[in-house]
Coordinates of C-alpha atoms in Angstrom, one line a residue:
M10 CA 57.5 66.8 267.9
D11 CA 58.9 67.7 271.3
S12 CA 61.8 65.9 272.8
A13 CA 59.8 64.3 275.6
N14 CA 57.6 62.5 273.1
V15 CA 60.6 61.3 271.1
K16 CA 62.1 60.0 274.2
L17 CA 58.9 58.2 275.2
E18 CA 58.7 56.6 271.8
R19 CA 62.3 55.4 272.0
D20 CA 61.8 54.1 275.5
T21 CA 58.7 52.2 274.4
T22 CA 60.6 50.6 271.5
G23 CA 63.5 49.9 273.8
L24 CA 61.3 47.9 276.2
T25 CA 61.0 45.2 273.5
H26 CA 64.5 44.2 274.4
S27 CA 63.9 44.2 278.2
Q28 CA 64.6 41.0 280.2
Y29 CA 61.2 41.3 281.8
P30 CA 58.3 39.8 279.8
N31 CA 55.7 42.3 281.4
L32 CA 57.7 45.2 280.0
K33 CA 57.9 43.6 276.5
I34 CA 54.1 43.1 276.6
L35 CA 53.7 46.8 277.6
A36 CA 55.8 47.8 274.6
A37 CA 53.8 45.6 272.3
Q38 CA 50.6 47.1 273.4
N39 CA 51.7 50.7 273.1
I40 CA 54.1 51.0 270.0
R41 CA 51.1 51.6 267.8
F42 CA 50.3 54.8 269.6
F43 CA 53.6 56.4 268.6
F44 CA 54.1 54.6 265.2
N45 CA 52.8 57.3 262.9
D46 CA 54.3 60.2 264.8
F47 CA 57.9 59.1 264.3
P48 CA 58.5 58.1 260.7
E49 CA 62.2 58.1 261.2
Q50 CA 61.9 55.4 263.8
E51 CA 59.4 53.3 261.7
E52 CA 61.8 50.5 260.7
E53 CA 63.2 50.2 264.2
A54 CA 59.6 49.9 265.6
I55 CA 58.6 47.3 263.0
N56 CA 61.6 45.1 263.6
A57 CA 61.1 45.4 267.4
V58 CA 57.6 44.0 266.9
Y59 CA 58.9 41.2 264.8
D60 CA 61.3 40.3 267.5
L61 CA 58.5 40.1 270.0
C62 CA 56.8 37.5 267.7
E63 CA 59.8 35.2 268.2
D64 CA 60.2 35.8 271.9
Q65 CA 60.7 32.9 274.3
T66 CA 57.7 33.8 276.3
P67 CA 54.3 32.7 274.8
K68 CA 52.4 35.7 276.2
V69 CA 55.0 38.1 274.7
R70 CA 54.7 36.3 271.3
I71 CA 50.9 36.6 271.4
E72 CA 51.1 40.3 272.1
G73 CA 53.6 40.6 269.2
Y74 CA 51.1 39.0 266.8
T75 CA 48.5 41.5 267.8
A76 CA 50.9 44.3 267.5
V77 CA 51.7 43.3 263.9
T78 CA 48.0 43.8 263.1
H79 CA 47.9 47.2 264.8
L80 CA 50.9 48.3 262.7
S81 CA 49.1 47.4 259.5
K82 CA 46.0 49.3 260.6
A83 CA 48.2 52.3 261.4
D84 CA 49.8 52.1 257.9
L85 CA 48.1 50.1 255.2
R86 CA 51.4 50.1 253.2
L87 CA 52.6 47.4 255.7
V88 CA 49.7 45.0 254.9
R89 CA 51.8 43.0 252.3
R90 CA 54.9 42.8 254.4
N91 CA 53.1 42.0 257.7
A92 CA 50.9 39.4 256.0
D93 CA 54.0 37.6 254.8
V94 CA 55.4 37.6 258.3
L95 CA 52.2 36.2 259.7
L96 CA 52.2 33.4 257.1
Q97 CA 55.6 32.3 258.3
L98 CA 54.3 32.4 261.9
L99 CA 51.3 30.2 260.9
Q100 CA 53.7 27.3 261.0
S101 CA 54.0 27.5 264.8
D102 CA 53.9 24.3 266.8
E103 CA 51.6 26.0 269.4
P104 CA 47.9 25.4 268.5
D105 CA 46.7 28.3 270.6
E106 CA 49.1 30.7 269.0
V107 CA 48.3 29.5 265.5
E108 CA 44.6 30.5 266.1
I109 CA 45.7 34.0 267.0
V110 CA 47.9 34.2 263.9
K111 CA 44.9 33.1 261.8
D112 CA 42.8 35.9 263.4
A113 CA 45.5 38.3 262.5
L114 CA 45.5 37.2 258.9
Q115 CA 41.8 37.4 258.8
A116 CA 42.1 41.0 260.0
H117 CA 44.6 41.7 257.1
L118 CA 42.1 40.3 254.7
D119 CA 39.6 42.8 256.0
M120 CA 42.1 45.6 255.6
D121 CA 43.2 44.8 252.1
A122 CA 41.9 41.6 250.6
K123 CA 43.6 42.0 247.2
V124 CA 47.0 42.4 248.7
T125 CA 46.6 39.7 251.4
L126 CA 45.2 37.1 248.9
G127 CA 48.1 37.9 246.6
V128 CA 50.6 37.2 249.4
L129 CA 48.8 33.9 250.3
C130 CA 48.8 32.7 246.7
D131 CA 52.5 33.6 246.3
Q132 CA 53.3 31.1 249.1
I133 CA 51.7 28.3 247.2
V134 CA 54.1 28.4 244.3
P135 CA 56.7 25.6 244.5
L136 CA 60.3 26.7 244.7
E137 CA 62.7 26.2 241.8
D138 CA 64.3 22.7 241.5
T139 CA 67.7 24.3 242.2
M140 CA 66.6 24.8 245.9
D141 CA 68.1 22.3 248.4
E142 CA 65.9 19.6 249.9
E143 CA 65.5 21.4 253.3
E144 CA 64.2 24.5 251.6
Q145 CA 61.8 22.4 249.5
D146 CA 60.5 20.7 252.6
I147 CA 59.9 24.0 254.3
R148 CA 58.1 25.3 251.3
D149 CA 56.0 22.2 251.1
R150 CA 54.9 22.5 254.7
L151 CA 54.1 26.2 254.2
R152 CA 52.0 25.4 251.1
K153 CA 50.0 22.9 253.1
V154 CA 49.4 25.4 255.9
V155 CA 48.4 28.1 253.5
L156 CA 46.0 25.9 251.5
K157 CA 44.4 24.8 254.8
F158 CA 43.9 28.5 255.8
L159 CA 42.5 29.4 252.4
T160 CA 40.1 26.4 252.0
E161 CA 39.0 26.0 255.6
D162 CA 39.7 28.9 258.0
A163 CA 39.2 31.9 255.7
R164 CA 37.0 30.4 253.0
K165 CA 33.7 31.7 254.3
A166 CA 35.0 35.2 254.6
I167 CA 36.7 35.0 251.2
V168 CA 33.6 33.7 249.4
E169 CA 31.1 35.9 251.2
R170 CA 33.0 39.2 251.7
H171 CA 36.3 39.5 249.9
A172 CA 36.3 37.7 246.5
L173 CA 33.0 39.2 245.3
P174 CA 32.1 39.2 241.6
G175 CA 34.0 41.9 239.8
S176 CA 36.2 42.8 242.7
D177 CA 40.0 43.3 242.5
A178 CA 40.3 40.6 245.2
E179 CA 38.4 38.1 243.2
E180 CA 40.5 38.8 240.1
T181 CA 43.7 38.5 242.1
L182 CA 42.7 35.2 243.7
I183 CA 41.5 33.5 240.6
D184 CA 44.3 34.7 238.3
S185 CA 46.9 33.7 240.9
L186 CA 45.5 30.2 241.4
L187 CA 45.1 29.6 237.7
R188 CA 48.7 30.5 237.2
V189 CA 49.9 28.2 239.9
I190 CA 47.8 25.1 239.1
P191 CA 50.1 23.8 236.4
K192 CA 53.0 23.8 238.8
L193 CA 51.4 21.8 241.6
A194 CA 50.9 18.2 242.4
Y195 CA 47.4 16.9 241.6
K196 CA 46.4 16.6 245.3
D197 CA 46.9 20.3 245.7
V198 CA 45.1 21.1 242.5
E199 CA 42.1 19.1 243.6
I200 CA 42.0 21.0 246.9
I201 CA 42.2 24.4 245.2
V202 CA 39.5 23.6 242.6
E203 CA 37.0 21.7 244.7
E204 CA 37.4 23.5 248.0
L205 CA 38.0 27.1 246.9
L206 CA 37.5 28.0 243.2
L207 CA 34.2 26.2 242.8
K208 CA 32.9 27.9 245.9
L209 CA 33.3 31.3 244.4
K210 CA 30.4 33.0 242.7
A211 CA 32.4 33.3 239.5
F212 CA 32.2 29.5 239.2
T213 CA 28.6 29.0 240.1
A214 CA 27.2 30.5 236.9
P215 CA 25.9 28.4 234.0
S216 CA 28.2 26.8 231.4
S217 CA 28.7 30.3 229.8
S218 CA 30.9 31.3 232.8
P219 CA 34.2 32.7 231.3
R220 CA 36.1 31.8 234.5
G221 CA 34.8 28.2 234.3
S222 CA 36.2 28.0 230.7
E223 CA 39.5 29.4 231.8
L224 CA 39.8 26.8 234.6
V225 CA 39.0 24.0 232.2
E226 CA 41.6 25.2 229.7
V227 CA 44.3 25.3 232.4
L228 CA 43.4 21.7 233.4
L229 CA 43.2 20.5 229.8
A230 CA 46.7 21.9 229.1
R231 CA 48.0 19.8 232.0
V232 CA 46.3 16.7 230.6
V233 CA 47.8 17.3 227.2
E234 CA 51.3 17.7 228.8
L235 CA 50.9 14.5 230.8
V236 CA 49.6 12.5 227.8
Q237 CA 52.5 13.7 225.7
K238 CA 55.0 12.6 228.4
A239 CA 53.3 9.2 228.5
T240 CA 53.6 8.9 224.8
R241 CA 57.3 9.4 224.9
A242 CA 57.9 7.1 227.9
D243 CA 59.7 3.8 227.4
N244 CA 57.9 2.0 230.1
G245 CA 54.6 1.6 228.3
L246 CA 51.8 4.1 227.5
T247 CA 49.4 4.9 230.3
L248 CA 47.0 7.6 231.2
R249 CA 47.4 6.9 234.9
S250 CA 49.0 10.3 235.6
A251 CA 46.4 12.2 233.5
Q252 CA 43.3 10.3 234.7
P253 CA 42.7 12.3 237.9
Y254 CA 42.8 15.5 235.9
L255 CA 40.3 14.1 233.4
D256 CA 38.1 13.1 236.3
L257 CA 38.3 16.6 237.8
I258 CA 37.5 18.2 234.5
G259 CA 34.6 15.9 234.1
F260 CA 33.3 17.0 237.6
V261 CA 33.6 20.6 236.5
V262 CA 32.1 20.2 233.1
V263 CA 29.6 17.3 233.5
E264 CA 28.4 17.6 237.0
K265 CA 28.9 21.3 237.8
R266 CA 28.3 22.4 234.2
I267 CA 30.2 25.7 234.6
A268 CA 32.1 25.4 231.3
P269 CA 31.2 24.1 227.8
A270 CA 31.7 20.4 227.4
I271 CA 32.7 20.7 223.7
N272 CA 36.3 21.6 224.5
L273 CA 36.8 18.6 226.7
L274 CA 35.2 16.4 224.0
R275 CA 37.6 17.8 221.4
T276 CA 40.6 17.0 223.7
Y277 CA 39.4 13.4 224.1
C278 CA 39.2 13.0 220.4
S279 CA 42.0 15.1 219.0
V280 CA 44.6 14.3 221.6
I281 CA 43.9 11.1 223.4
S282 CA 42.6 9.1 220.4
T283 CA 45.5 10.2 218.1
K284 CA 48.4 10.3 220.5
L285 CA 47.7 7.0 222.3
N286 CA 46.1 3.7 221.5
L287 CA 43.3 2.8 223.8
H288 CA 44.5 -0.8 223.9
K289 CA 47.7 0.4 225.5
F290 CA 46.0 2.0 228.4
H291 CA 45.8 0.3 231.7
P292 CA 42.4 -1.6 231.8
D293 CA 41.1 0.6 234.6
D294 CA 42.0 3.7 232.6
Q295 CA 40.3 2.3 229.5
H296 CA 37.0 2.0 231.4
A297 CA 37.3 5.4 232.9
V298 CA 38.2 7.1 229.6
V299 CA 35.2 5.5 227.9
C300 CA 32.8 6.4 230.7
R301 CA 34.1 10.0 230.7
L302 CA 33.9 10.3 227.0
T303 CA 30.3 9.1 227.0
E304 CA 29.3 11.6 229.7
T305 CA 31.1 14.4 228.0
F306 CA 29.5 13.7 224.6
T307 CA 26.0 13.6 226.2
T308 CA 26.6 16.9 228.1
A309 CA 28.0 18.6 225.1
N310 CA 25.0 17.5 223.0
E311 CA 22.5 18.7 225.7
Q312 CA 24.3 22.1 226.0
A313 CA 24.2 22.5 222.2
L314 CA 20.5 21.7 222.0
S315 CA 19.6 24.0 224.9
A316 CA 21.5 27.0 223.5
N317 CA 18.8 29.0 221.8
D318 CA 17.4 25.8 220.3
G319 CA 20.7 25.4 218.5
P320 CA 21.8 22.3 216.5
S321 CA 23.1 19.1 218.2
V322 CA 26.8 18.8 219.0
I323 CA 27.3 16.5 216.1
S324 CA 26.7 19.4 213.7
R325 CA 28.9 21.7 215.7
I326 CA 32.1 19.7 216.1
T327 CA 34.9 19.9 213.6
P328 CA 35.6 17.1 211.1
E329 CA 38.8 16.3 213.0
T330 CA 36.8 15.8 216.2
Y331 CA 34.2 13.7 214.5
Q332 CA 37.0 11.5 213.0
G333 CA 38.5 11.3 216.4
L334 CA 35.2 9.8 217.8
H335 CA 35.3 7.1 215.1
R336 CA 38.9 6.3 215.9
F337 CA 38.1 6.1 219.6
A338 CA 35.2 3.8 218.9
A339 CA 37.4 1.6 216.6
G340 CA 39.9 1.3 219.4
L341 CA 37.4 -0.3 221.8

């Protein structure tokens, strides 16, 4: 590489520190043309672009966002790093700039959906309890922004182009979300399940869908955890904390029918009827539990009968589950 080109590249990068916004914009628009030719200056160029994204002048920042995308296109190894930077920028207070950042993230999804979806899902995970309150608040705000992007802005592209059946991107997205669900508050779980997971083709199959069964198992594990906590509590036994999850599972199993109902039925009978006394539930919870149990039993029976003309659910459930049904009825 001749010395003239080296100097031109360094001069272009140096313009990012100019006091004149027009020169910074010029630098943002041209760094990409030299990026691959000077690997020894790569880190300097990347950091210079990041600086532009935090400039005081809106036009400079906007050009910086676009430059981040150009760098990723020039070197796909930067997709993960740059997607993470763009996610932080998604918290901007400037609506017009947020839209440009969203477009940049969409472009990163097009470049490498698996990596970009992985970065997005990583930002949903809550921080450890040891983090201070300010860090927790920042993380909570970022989670809200990321969930909105996934379930609203990027959902159509994710469902129709990126997380296609059998793709690495689909596997990354579903596996990541299933891992994070147990760590989230119910309101976030509901958004993830109803507004994203159930929109994917992997969850639109009949009740034999393996992914549907995995989702139900994750949600049921959360129910069991909450029921056990309620059992140990000193302030009375209640299903109030677990009820929304039971409702959500009922929606997945009974209404959407993307997972077998028999597992939910077993949980009602083997966990709820033995761990808690129905009379100790809040009256509203009693009614909801009985309604959901009835719907689940009916669905499980219909699924059993329609499976190759198989036997009814009564002949398929274990003796423990059958006894649980009797205990449940006795508690009414």
